[in-house]
Tab-separated table of C-alpha atoms in Angstrom:
chain	number	residue	atom	x	y	z
A	1	UNK	CA	-13.141	-12.209	-6.895
A	2	UNK	CA	-12.037	-15.148	-4.773
A	3	UNK	CA	-14.896	-16.392	-2.614
A	4	UNK	CA	-14.809	-16.487	1.202
A	5	UNK	CA	-14.768	-20.296	1.023
A	6	UNK	CA	-11.716	-20.339	-1.245
A	7	UNK	CA	-9.871	-17.888	1.007
A	8	UNK	CA	-10.737	-19.920	4.120
A	9	UNK	CA	-9.506	-23.075	2.359
A	10	UNK	CA	-6.310	-21.318	1.391
A	11	UNK	CA	-5.796	-20.236	5.006
A	12	UNK	CA	-6.479	-23.790	6.175
A	13	UNK	CA	-3.823	-25.128	3.799
A	14	UNK	CA	-1.364	-22.537	5.070
A	15	UNK	CA	-2.109	-23.452	8.713
A	16	UNK	CA	-1.830	-27.197	8.032
A	17	UNK	CA	1.558	-26.856	6.306
A	18	UNK	CA	2.765	-24.596	9.111
A	19	UNK	CA	1.651	-27.039	11.802
A	20	UNK	CA	3.059	-30.087	10.015
A	21	UNK	CA	6.436	-28.396	9.497
A	22	UNK	CA	6.687	-27.521	13.185
A	23	UNK	CA	8.743	-30.142	15.047
A	24	UNK	CA	7.349	-29.385	18.511
A	25	UNK	CA	3.808	-29.555	17.177
A	26	UNK	CA	4.434	-32.920	15.516
A	27	UNK	CA	5.931	-34.186	18.764
A	28	UNK	CA	2.866	-33.241	20.792
A	29	UNK	CA	0.248	-34.089	18.156
A	30	UNK	CA	1.549	-37.374	16.832
A	31	UNK	CA	4.732	-38.731	18.355
A	32	UNK	CA	3.732	-38.569	22.031
A	33	UNK	CA	0.231	-40.052	21.425
A	34	UNK	CA	1.836	-42.805	19.305
A	35	UNK	CA	4.346	-43.547	22.073
A	36	UNK	CA	1.497	-43.613	24.594
A	37	UNK	CA	-0.388	-46.055	22.387
A	38	UNK	CA	2.570	-48.399	22.026
A	39	UNK	CA	3.488	-48.093	25.698
A	40	UNK	CA	-0.038	-48.862	26.915
A	41	UNK	CA	-0.523	-51.618	24.332
A	42	UNK	CA	2.578	-53.623	25.260
A	43	UNK	CA	2.232	-53.321	29.042
A	44	UNK	CA	-0.455	-54.443	31.455
A	45	UNK	CA	-0.295	-51.471	33.825
A	46	UNK	CA	-2.119	-49.401	34.664
A	47	UNK	CA	-5.179	-51.617	34.694
A	48	UNK	CA	-7.739	-50.052	32.349
A	49	UNK	CA	-10.806	-52.060	33.332
A	50	UNK	CA	-12.810	-54.827	31.696
A	51	UNK	CA	-12.600	-55.581	27.974
A	52	UNK	CA	-9.738	-56.030	25.510
A	53	UNK	CA	-6.941	-53.672	26.540
A	54	UNK	CA	-6.128	-52.388	23.047
A	55	UNK	CA	-9.815	-51.532	22.456
A	56	UNK	CA	-9.601	-49.194	25.467
A	57	UNK	CA	-6.114	-47.896	24.704
A	58	UNK	CA	-6.797	-46.621	21.165
A	59	UNK	CA	-9.822	-44.419	21.978
A	60	UNK	CA	-7.936	-43.126	25.014
A	61	UNK	CA	-4.987	-42.144	22.837
A	62	UNK	CA	-7.316	-40.609	20.252
A	63	UNK	CA	-8.745	-38.429	23.032
A	64	UNK	CA	-5.217	-37.390	23.968
A	65	UNK	CA	-4.461	-36.588	20.321
A	66	UNK	CA	-7.556	-34.390	20.035
A	67	UNK	CA	-6.444	-32.424	23.088
A	68	UNK	CA	-2.892	-32.163	21.712
A	69	UNK	CA	-4.012	-30.598	18.437
A	70	UNK	CA	-7.227	-28.779	19.294
A	71	UNK	CA	-6.042	-27.420	22.626
A	72	UNK	CA	-2.271	-27.370	23.137
A	73	UNK	CA	-1.308	-26.728	19.526
A	74	UNK	CA	-4.001	-24.134	18.845
A	75	UNK	CA	-3.522	-22.303	22.139
A	76	UNK	CA	0.217	-21.891	21.585
A	77	UNK	CA	-0.098	-21.039	17.879
A	78	UNK	CA	-2.853	-18.481	18.498
A	79	UNK	CA	-1.026	-16.936	21.457
A	80	UNK	CA	2.102	-16.322	19.412
A	81	UNK	CA	0.166	-15.279	16.294
A	82	UNK	CA	-1.429	-12.586	18.412
A	83	UNK	CA	1.914	-11.590	19.930
A	84	UNK	CA	3.492	-11.145	16.489
A	85	UNK	CA	0.494	-9.262	15.072
A	86	UNK	CA	-0.391	-12.062	12.641
A	87	UNK	CA	-4.039	-12.051	13.722
A	88	UNK	CA	-4.184	-8.277	13.221
A	89	UNK	CA	-2.671	-8.423	9.759
A	90	UNK	CA	-4.681	-11.373	8.431
A	91	UNK	CA	-7.865	-9.884	9.880
A	92	UNK	CA	-7.578	-6.866	7.580
A	93	UNK	CA	-6.717	-8.797	4.430
A	94	UNK	CA	-9.602	-10.042	2.251
A	95	UNK	CA	-9.547	-13.162	4.450
A	96	UNK	CA	-10.983	-11.215	7.406
A	97	UNK	CA	-11.438	-12.432	10.958
A	98	UNK	CA	-14.246	-14.814	10.027
A	99	UNK	CA	-12.144	-16.397	7.297
A	100	UNK	CA	-9.190	-16.680	9.652
A	101	UNK	CA	-11.291	-18.530	12.234
A	102	UNK	CA	-12.808	-20.757	9.544
A	103	UNK	CA	-9.344	-21.550	8.183
A	104	UNK	CA	-8.071	-22.466	11.621
A	105	UNK	CA	-11.123	-24.648	12.285
A	106	UNK	CA	-10.692	-26.530	9.008
A	107	UNK	CA	-6.974	-26.986	9.713
A	108	UNK	CA	-7.621	-28.455	13.161
A	109	UNK	CA	-10.243	-30.878	11.837
A	110	UNK	CA	-7.906	-32.017	9.036
A	111	UNK	CA	-5.008	-32.556	11.450
A	112	UNK	CA	-7.249	-34.465	13.865
A	113	UNK	CA	-8.425	-36.615	10.946
A	114	UNK	CA	-4.802	-37.327	9.951
A	115	UNK	CA	-3.916	-38.192	13.559
A	116	UNK	CA	-6.925	-40.490	13.791
A	117	UNK	CA	-5.904	-42.263	10.608
A	118	UNK	CA	-2.284	-42.762	11.681
A	119	UNK	CA	-3.121	-43.770	15.248
A	120	UNK	CA	-5.956	-45.990	14.024
A	121	UNK	CA	-3.595	-47.852	11.692
A	122	UNK	CA	-1.047	-48.158	14.499
A	123	UNK	CA	-3.784	-49.443	16.800
A	124	UNK	CA	-4.892	-51.964	14.180
A	125	UNK	CA	-1.325	-53.284	14.122
A	126	UNK	CA	-1.812	-54.103	17.805
A	127	UNK	CA	-5.159	-55.783	17.151
A	128	UNK	CA	-7.619	-52.901	17.682
A	129	UNK	CA	-11.157	-53.892	16.636
A	130	UNK	CA	-13.534	-50.988	17.240
A	131	UNK	CA	-17.286	-51.483	17.336
A	132	UNK	CA	-18.569	-50.666	13.821
A	133	UNK	CA	-21.367	-48.180	14.641
A	134	UNK	CA	-19.338	-47.130	17.680
A	135	UNK	CA	-16.503	-45.978	15.446
A	136	UNK	CA	-18.884	-43.631	13.615
A	137	UNK	CA	-20.340	-42.318	16.878
A	138	UNK	CA	-16.793	-41.915	18.213
A	139	UNK	CA	-15.784	-39.832	15.199
A	140	UNK	CA	-18.779	-37.557	15.784
A	141	UNK	CA	-17.802	-37.264	19.431
A	142	UNK	CA	-14.270	-36.336	18.376
A	143	UNK	CA	-15.751	-33.466	16.363
A	144	UNK	CA	-17.665	-32.245	19.416
A	145	UNK	CA	-14.532	-32.650	21.523
A	146	UNK	CA	-12.470	-30.754	18.965
A	147	UNK	CA	-14.901	-27.834	19.144
A	148	UNK	CA	-14.833	-27.834	22.960
A	149	UNK	CA	-11.041	-27.989	23.174
A	150	UNK	CA	-10.496	-25.356	20.489
A	151	UNK	CA	-12.850	-23.102	22.449
A	152	UNK	CA	-10.729	-23.661	25.584
A	153	UNK	CA	-7.552	-23.004	23.556
A	154	UNK	CA	-8.917	-19.715	22.204
A	155	UNK	CA	-10.198	-18.726	25.645
A	156	UNK	CA	-6.779	-19.202	27.247
A	157	UNK	CA	-4.829	-17.725	24.341
A	158	UNK	CA	-7.203	-14.766	24.259
A	159	UNK	CA	-6.618	-13.673	27.835
A	160	UNK	CA	-3.009	-14.650	28.596
A	161	UNK	CA	0.327	-13.473	27.225
A	162	UNK	CA	1.983	-15.786	24.703
A	163	UNK	CA	4.629	-17.046	27.153
A	164	UNK	CA	1.973	-17.792	29.763
A	165	UNK	CA	-0.117	-19.606	27.133
A	166	UNK	CA	2.899	-21.767	26.289
A	167	UNK	CA	3.413	-22.714	29.927
A	168	UNK	CA	-0.269	-23.229	30.796
A	169	UNK	CA	-1.105	-25.209	27.635
A	170	UNK	CA	1.797	-27.621	28.138
A	171	UNK	CA	1.109	-27.983	31.851
A	172	UNK	CA	-2.588	-28.668	31.290
A	173	UNK	CA	-1.745	-31.224	28.581
A	174	UNK	CA	0.364	-33.150	31.104
A	175	UNK	CA	-2.280	-32.872	33.839
A	176	UNK	CA	-5.158	-33.895	31.560
A	177	UNK	CA	-3.141	-36.786	30.135
A	178	UNK	CA	-2.021	-38.025	33.532
A	179	UNK	CA	-4.955	-37.267	35.791
A	180	UNK	CA	-7.731	-35.860	33.623
A	181	UNK	CA	-9.328	-39.068	32.407
A	182	UNK	CA	-7.900	-38.954	28.898
A	183	UNK	CA	-5.759	-42.082	29.158
A	184	UNK	CA	-7.176	-43.657	32.317
A	185	UNK	CA	-10.945	-44.382	32.517
A	186	UNK	CA	-12.607	-42.356	35.268
A	187	UNK	CA	-14.019	-45.509	36.876
A	188	UNK	CA	-10.406	-46.413	37.719
A	189	UNK	CA	-10.084	-43.234	39.825
A	190	UNK	CA	-11.038	-43.054	43.508
A	191	UNK	CA	-14.811	-42.507	43.607
A	192	UNK	CA	-14.817	-38.819	44.561
A	193	UNK	CA	-12.026	-37.939	42.157
A	194	UNK	CA	-13.692	-39.886	39.364
A	195	UNK	CA	-16.947	-37.990	39.894
A	196	UNK	CA	-15.089	-34.687	39.475
A	197	UNK	CA	-12.970	-35.787	36.493
A	198	UNK	CA	-16.103	-37.031	34.687
A	199	UNK	CA	-17.309	-33.417	34.689
A	200	UNK	CA	-14.127	-32.145	33.050
A	201	UNK	CA	-13.939	-31.982	29.241
A	202	UNK	CA	-10.943	-34.329	29.425
A	203	UNK	CA	-12.779	-37.009	31.385
A	204	UNK	CA	-15.877	-36.603	29.226
A	205	UNK	CA	-13.934	-36.957	25.982
A	206	UNK	CA	-11.875	-39.918	27.227
A	207	UNK	CA	-14.843	-41.818	28.704
A	208	UNK	CA	-17.067	-40.895	25.771
A	209	UNK	CA	-14.662	-42.214	23.155
A	210	UNK	CA	-13.969	-45.387	25.116
A	211	UNK	CA	-17.702	-46.036	25.561
A	212	UNK	CA	-18.558	-45.207	21.952
A	213	UNK	CA	-15.819	-47.250	20.323
A	214	UNK	CA	-16.539	-50.273	22.501
A	215	UNK	CA	-20.266	-50.064	21.713
A	216	UNK	CA	-21.471	-48.910	25.158
A	217	UNK	CA	-23.875	-46.286	23.894
A	218	UNK	CA	-26.123	-46.236	26.969
A	219	UNK	CA	-23.453	-44.462	29.016
A	220	UNK	CA	-22.741	-41.796	26.379
A	221	UNK	CA	-25.327	-39.246	27.456
A	222	UNK	CA	-23.346	-37.782	30.339
A	223	UNK	CA	-20.021	-37.279	28.494
A	224	UNK	CA	-21.783	-35.789	25.456
A	225	UNK	CA	-23.727	-33.375	27.667
A	226	UNK	CA	-20.566	-32.418	29.579
A	227	UNK	CA	-18.709	-31.677	26.344
A	228	UNK	CA	-21.616	-29.675	24.922
A	229	UNK	CA	-21.973	-27.576	28.086
A	230	UNK	CA	-18.222	-26.903	28.274
A	231	UNK	CA	-18.137	-26.099	24.561
A	232	UNK	CA	-21.058	-23.654	24.797
A	233	UNK	CA	-19.752	-21.928	27.933
A	234	UNK	CA	-16.215	-21.611	26.563
A	235	UNK	CA	-17.432	-20.366	23.180
A	236	UNK	CA	-19.480	-17.615	24.833
A	237	UNK	CA	-16.614	-16.750	27.203
A	238	UNK	CA	-14.145	-16.641	24.309
A	239	UNK	CA	-16.447	-14.418	22.247
A	240	UNK	CA	-16.573	-11.966	25.161
A	241	UNK	CA	-12.907	-11.988	26.142
A	242	UNK	CA	-10.831	-12.792	23.047
A	243	UNK	CA	-8.334	-10.098	22.064
A	244	UNK	CA	-7.045	-9.988	18.512
A	245	UNK	CA	-3.915	-8.092	19.477
A	246	UNK	CA	-1.703	-7.414	22.480
A	247	UNK	CA	-2.124	-3.618	22.334
B	1	UNK	CA	-15.641	19.799	-12.834
B	2	UNK	CA	-15.419	18.910	-9.137
B	3	UNK	CA	-12.164	17.694	-7.584
B	4	UNK	CA	-11.869	13.925	-7.054
B	5	UNK	CA	-12.765	12.696	-3.579
B	6	UNK	CA	-9.582	11.811	-1.674
B	7	UNK	CA	-9.354	8.070	-0.934
B	8	UNK	CA	-8.563	8.711	2.743
B	9	UNK	CA	-10.573	11.253	4.737
B	10	UNK	CA	-10.143	11.705	8.496
B	11	UNK	CA	-12.687	14.112	9.921
B	12	UNK	CA	-12.828	15.325	13.509
B	13	UNK	CA	-11.569	12.146	15.142
B	14	UNK	CA	-11.264	12.162	18.919
B	15	UNK	CA	-10.179	9.126	20.916
B	16	UNK	CA	-9.164	8.327	24.495
B	17	UNK	CA	-7.205	5.417	25.971
B	18	UNK	CA	-8.671	5.297	29.454
B	19	UNK	CA	-8.459	8.877	30.685
B	20	UNK	CA	-5.633	9.813	28.291
B	21	UNK	CA	-6.631	11.871	25.279
B	22	UNK	CA	-4.879	10.246	22.291
B	23	UNK	CA	-6.543	12.032	19.362
B	24	UNK	CA	-8.244	15.404	19.547
B	25	UNK	CA	-10.467	16.521	16.681
B	26	UNK	CA	-7.936	15.265	14.135
B	27	UNK	CA	-8.748	15.931	10.481
B	28	UNK	CA	-6.721	15.329	7.319
B	29	UNK	CA	-6.987	13.873	3.842
B	30	UNK	CA	-4.689	11.826	1.631
B	31	UNK	CA	-5.106	12.263	-2.144
B	32	UNK	CA	-4.944	9.646	-4.892
B	33	UNK	CA	-1.579	9.170	-6.622
B	34	UNK	CA	0.376	10.904	-3.870
B	35	UNK	CA	2.575	10.029	-0.917
B	36	UNK	CA	1.300	11.517	2.339
B	37	UNK	CA	3.798	11.387	5.206
B	38	UNK	CA	2.603	11.710	8.782
B	39	UNK	CA	5.347	13.047	11.040
B	40	UNK	CA	5.114	13.326	14.785
B	41	UNK	CA	6.769	12.415	18.065
B	42	UNK	CA	6.020	9.185	19.920
B	43	UNK	CA	2.528	9.283	21.399
B	44	UNK	CA	1.322	11.965	18.998
B	45	UNK	CA	-1.355	9.655	17.598
B	46	UNK	CA	0.230	8.527	14.302
B	47	UNK	CA	-0.239	4.805	14.821
B	48	UNK	CA	-3.678	5.252	16.413
B	49	UNK	CA	-5.067	7.113	13.410
B	50	UNK	CA	-3.391	4.662	11.023
B	51	UNK	CA	-5.037	1.759	12.854
B	52	UNK	CA	-8.410	3.468	12.506
B	53	UNK	CA	-7.880	3.917	8.775
B	54	UNK	CA	-6.794	0.270	8.498
B	55	UNK	CA	-9.946	-0.942	10.288
B	56	UNK	CA	-8.121	-2.160	13.389
B	57	UNK	CA	-9.546	0.405	15.764
B	58	UNK	CA	-12.875	2.199	15.949
B	59	UNK	CA	-12.794	5.953	16.609
B	60	UNK	CA	-14.656	7.179	19.646
B	61	UNK	CA	-16.028	10.145	17.710
B	62	UNK	CA	-15.502	11.625	14.281
B	63	UNK	CA	-15.305	9.690	11.031
B	64	UNK	CA	-12.666	7.896	9.001
B	65	UNK	CA	-13.435	7.046	5.381
B	66	UNK	CA	-11.186	4.996	3.122
B	67	UNK	CA	-12.317	4.581	-0.495
B	68	UNK	CA	-15.678	5.868	0.690
B	69	UNK	CA	-16.090	3.111	3.283
B	70	UNK	CA	-15.972	2.948	7.070
B	71	UNK	CA	-12.890	0.727	7.549
B	72	UNK	CA	-14.238	-0.746	10.799
B	73	UNK	CA	-17.196	-2.248	8.927
B	74	UNK	CA	-15.375	-2.852	5.649
B	75	UNK	CA	-16.041	-6.020	3.646
B	76	UNK	CA	-13.606	-8.245	1.774
B	77	UNK	CA	-14.007	-6.215	-1.417
B	78	UNK	CA	-12.775	-3.114	0.419
B	79	UNK	CA	-9.917	-4.964	2.143
B	80	UNK	CA	-8.806	-6.314	-1.237
B	81	UNK	CA	-8.104	-2.713	-2.312
B	82	UNK	CA	-6.146	-1.724	0.795
B	83	UNK	CA	-2.593	-2.770	1.707
B	84	UNK	CA	-1.196	-2.497	5.214
B	85	UNK	CA	2.286	-2.668	6.685
B	86	UNK	CA	1.960	-2.804	10.450
B	87	UNK	CA	4.536	-1.275	12.768
B	88	UNK	CA	5.125	-4.663	14.373
B	89	UNK	CA	5.128	-6.536	11.074
B	90	UNK	CA	2.386	-9.065	11.644
B	91	UNK	CA	4.543	-11.873	10.310
B	92	UNK	CA	4.367	-15.458	11.611
B	93	UNK	CA	7.808	-16.479	12.902
B	94	UNK	CA	7.921	-20.093	11.810
B	95	UNK	CA	7.208	-19.485	8.118
B	96	UNK	CA	9.642	-18.706	5.303
B	97	UNK	CA	9.150	-15.408	3.451
B	98	UNK	CA	8.062	-16.720	0.059
B	99	UNK	CA	5.523	-19.154	1.481
B	100	UNK	CA	3.901	-16.322	3.417
B	101	UNK	CA	3.889	-14.013	0.397
B	102	UNK	CA	2.464	-16.689	-1.903
B	103	UNK	CA	-0.253	-17.346	0.669
B	104	UNK	CA	-1.094	-13.660	0.988
B	105	UNK	CA	-1.145	-13.359	-2.799
B	106	UNK	CA	-3.716	-16.157	-2.925
B	107	UNK	CA	-6.074	-14.078	-0.764
B	108	UNK	CA	-6.200	-11.256	-3.339
B	109	UNK	CA	-7.561	-11.130	-6.857
B	110	UNK	CA	-4.763	-9.113	-8.398
B	111	UNK	CA	-1.585	-10.612	-7.126
B	112	UNK	CA	0.579	-8.340	-9.258
B	113	UNK	CA	4.101	-9.350	-9.940
B	114	UNK	CA	5.121	-11.132	-6.769
B	115	UNK	CA	8.429	-12.190	-8.275
B	116	UNK	CA	9.331	-8.608	-9.187
B	117	UNK	CA	8.435	-7.438	-5.673
B	118	UNK	CA	10.665	-10.165	-4.282
B	119	UNK	CA	13.473	-9.072	-6.604
B	120	UNK	CA	13.107	-5.373	-5.902
B	121	UNK	CA	13.157	-5.879	-2.148
B	122	UNK	CA	16.018	-8.392	-2.208
B	123	UNK	CA	13.929	-11.061	-0.481
B	124	UNK	CA	15.364	-13.832	-2.660
B	125	UNK	CA	18.665	-13.769	-0.748
B	126	UNK	CA	16.999	-14.883	2.507
B	127	UNK	CA	14.130	-16.930	1.066
B	128	UNK	CA	15.248	-20.102	2.864
B	129	UNK	CA	15.336	-18.512	6.323
B	130	UNK	CA	12.294	-18.546	8.584
B	131	UNK	CA	10.914	-15.127	9.457
B	132	UNK	CA	11.859	-15.345	13.129
B	133	UNK	CA	15.534	-15.716	12.164
B	134	UNK	CA	15.594	-12.671	9.883
B	135	UNK	CA	17.070	-9.334	10.902
B	136	UNK	CA	14.715	-6.453	11.626
B	137	UNK	CA	15.473	-4.890	8.262
B	138	UNK	CA	14.822	-8.125	6.390
B	139	UNK	CA	11.487	-8.538	8.149
B	140	UNK	CA	10.638	-4.941	7.208
B	141	UNK	CA	11.164	-5.820	3.559
B	142	UNK	CA	8.870	-8.852	3.796
B	143	UNK	CA	6.227	-6.762	5.595
B	144	UNK	CA	6.402	-4.167	2.826
B	145	UNK	CA	6.016	-6.852	0.166
B	146	UNK	CA	3.019	-8.199	2.120
B	147	UNK	CA	1.410	-4.748	1.991
B	148	UNK	CA	1.925	-4.386	-1.763
B	149	UNK	CA	1.271	-7.937	-2.941
B	150	UNK	CA	-2.383	-7.258	-3.779
B	151	UNK	CA	-1.634	-4.138	-5.862
B	152	UNK	CA	-3.761	-1.982	-3.554
B	153	UNK	CA	-5.417	1.346	-4.393
B	154	UNK	CA	-4.544	2.634	-0.916
B	155	UNK	CA	-1.571	1.518	1.155
B	156	UNK	CA	-0.739	2.346	4.765
B	157	UNK	CA	2.934	1.972	5.704
B	158	UNK	CA	3.824	2.370	9.370
B	159	UNK	CA	7.520	3.365	9.498
B	160	UNK	CA	8.480	1.370	6.383
B	161	UNK	CA	12.201	2.132	6.446
B	162	UNK	CA	12.803	1.677	10.182
B	163	UNK	CA	15.795	-0.576	10.741
B	164	UNK	CA	16.895	-0.623	7.098
B	165	UNK	CA	20.453	0.053	5.997
B	166	UNK	CA	20.953	3.056	3.661
B	167	UNK	CA	20.948	0.981	0.446
B	168	UNK	CA	17.801	-0.909	1.393
B	169	UNK	CA	16.168	2.376	2.387
B	170	UNK	CA	16.785	3.807	-1.085
B	171	UNK	CA	15.328	0.660	-2.665
B	172	UNK	CA	12.245	0.928	-0.458
B	173	UNK	CA	11.796	4.605	-1.314
B	174	UNK	CA	12.034	3.796	-5.030
B	175	UNK	CA	9.381	1.115	-4.625
B	176	UNK	CA	7.093	3.460	-2.664
B	177	UNK	CA	7.459	6.119	-5.401
B	178	UNK	CA	6.635	3.579	-8.126
B	179	UNK	CA	3.587	2.495	-6.120
B	180	UNK	CA	2.515	6.149	-6.021
B	181	UNK	CA	3.232	6.557	-9.732
B	182	UNK	CA	0.779	3.804	-10.674
B	183	UNK	CA	-1.939	5.873	-8.982
B	184	UNK	CA	-1.935	4.422	-5.490
B	185	UNK	CA	-2.675	6.613	-2.474
B	186	UNK	CA	0.285	6.000	-0.127
B	187	UNK	CA	0.138	7.011	3.555
B	188	UNK	CA	3.408	6.692	5.477
B	189	UNK	CA	4.201	7.352	9.119
B	190	UNK	CA	7.794	8.196	9.848
B	191	UNK	CA	10.185	9.733	12.351
B	192	UNK	CA	12.676	10.531	9.604
B	193	UNK	CA	12.845	14.070	8.250
B	194	UNK	CA	14.975	12.818	5.379
B	195	UNK	CA	12.320	10.263	4.480
B	196	UNK	CA	9.564	12.863	4.580
B	197	UNK	CA	11.571	15.391	2.536
B	198	UNK	CA	12.547	12.865	-0.108
B	199	UNK	CA	9.265	10.969	-0.362
B	200	UNK	CA	6.354	13.153	0.586
B	201	UNK	CA	4.074	14.960	-1.815
B	202	UNK	CA	2.231	16.054	1.278
B	203	UNK	CA	3.352	16.243	4.898
B	204	UNK	CA	1.121	16.183	7.965
B	205	UNK	CA	2.815	17.058	11.263
B	206	UNK	CA	0.841	15.806	14.244
B	207	UNK	CA	1.380	16.751	17.870
B	208	UNK	CA	-0.614	15.919	20.996
B	209	UNK	CA	-3.231	14.055	18.988
B	210	UNK	CA	-4.066	16.739	16.471
B	211	UNK	CA	-2.775	18.147	13.185
B	212	UNK	CA	-0.219	20.901	13.773
B	213	UNK	CA	0.221	21.679	10.083
B	214	UNK	CA	-0.252	20.053	6.673
B	215	UNK	CA	0.764	20.711	3.085
B	216	UNK	CA	3.673	20.153	0.757
B	217	UNK	CA	7.142	20.190	2.341
B	218	UNK	CA	7.631	23.732	1.028
B	219	UNK	CA	4.250	24.883	2.264
B	220	UNK	CA	4.824	23.385	5.689
B	221	UNK	CA	8.377	24.567	6.303
B	222	UNK	CA	8.552	27.771	4.221
B	223	UNK	CA	12.085	29.142	4.406
B	224	UNK	CA	13.001	27.020	7.434
B	225	UNK	CA	14.020	23.367	7.290
B	226	UNK	CA	11.402	20.679	7.850
B	227	UNK	CA	13.341	19.634	10.943
B	228	UNK	CA	13.184	23.114	12.500
B	229	UNK	CA	9.506	23.408	11.644
B	230	UNK	CA	8.836	20.031	13.214
B	231	UNK	CA	10.574	20.921	16.453
B	232	UNK	CA	8.899	24.300	16.716
B	233	UNK	CA	5.479	22.672	16.279
B	234	UNK	CA	5.933	19.585	18.416
B	235	UNK	CA	8.003	20.881	21.328
B	236	UNK	CA	6.257	20.154	24.601
B	237	UNK	CA	6.660	23.108	27.026
B	238	UNK	CA	9.091	22.247	29.800
B	239	UNK	CA	10.334	19.083	28.035
B	240	UNK	CA	13.659	18.842	26.236
B	241	UNK	CA	13.088	17.492	22.759
B	242	UNK	CA	16.722	16.971	21.738
């Protein structure tokens, strides 16, 4: 009999191929972050603070890419999978609900890894030099961020209709990218606004990655704690509210 | 020698949706190597009891056993032996039919003859079209293939021929009969008297959440037609049925 791990891996492969063959998903996950990287790398506005600009731009764009895949992509995909009964059907195959969730988790991590590789190479073309240990810490932080944002995606897609998920996920992506601290460091915000944005998972992920990949480890505690608290709260909320079907 | 235990046993199931009574002390069995058709009007409880047998819904009271297991708590080994065709398909829109079927086949041990299923159901002709662009009948065929791809011992088909043209319906009926002939327990819900008369080894007519009658087509309808029997058993007082 095929093992649960093999079935979860098979589901992950299916999800990855589905995501990579979806034009809208590629646009949000890769093309728009790449355009943001190039745009921010070749201009001098907005001012991103002290340090080499490209070393701030790349982690910022990586944060945006995590949100694109782990949140926007997963929320929309899960919302429509539920609408079409895909979650119901796969949940009663040998894969089961646990295997389905594991497959989705593996798929998201693989896509985030691919994004990181592509955007990292693109960043290197513009002279990105991440801090050595900071790069490793940043990758760990991306894993934590992926968990937090997937939890938010499943929370939203579990309580809203598919069409509403589509609208909300895209709207939040724009808001988080523009004003949520993903691309712009929170210390560049007005003081009160910055204090609020730092407590959002977007601000925490953006600031955390920028600090980690530039070697500023002493300021990492707050963003890591914020991500962990959001991740735990959203995971519990999702476990209580998630619906596997629309009936 | 004792009779074999039927693979599907529904015993005294009662269930409410809010204050509405959906199933009331419903009991029936589906034997091995036979096609059991469940006939009933909309809201009679057909899909609800199917979902309980599939493990998608937990009965409020009473028991459902499939292959000796409680489907709600069933493990992967149980699910490997059960095929399901949902009323709403359960098919992801952005995927092409063969990729989905190959993926589903990979989740089972016995993948059977996927290529012959594809041939028999005429899926090859629209293999390059994503599922969301298929007609309702084409999606029905893919959903049926998805239910049979693991060569199940028990298969639940919720309105398998809905939306099919007459030729495709005959092909589907042939496939369902062959599935029965290899020993599978087939449970079908349908609104079609023709489908029940031509397919069923056993008919269960449900009304208002309970079994109105059950048996072979001849046992159920006697000298009357199945259609007349159905209407006499399912007519709601004061409501025009046709």
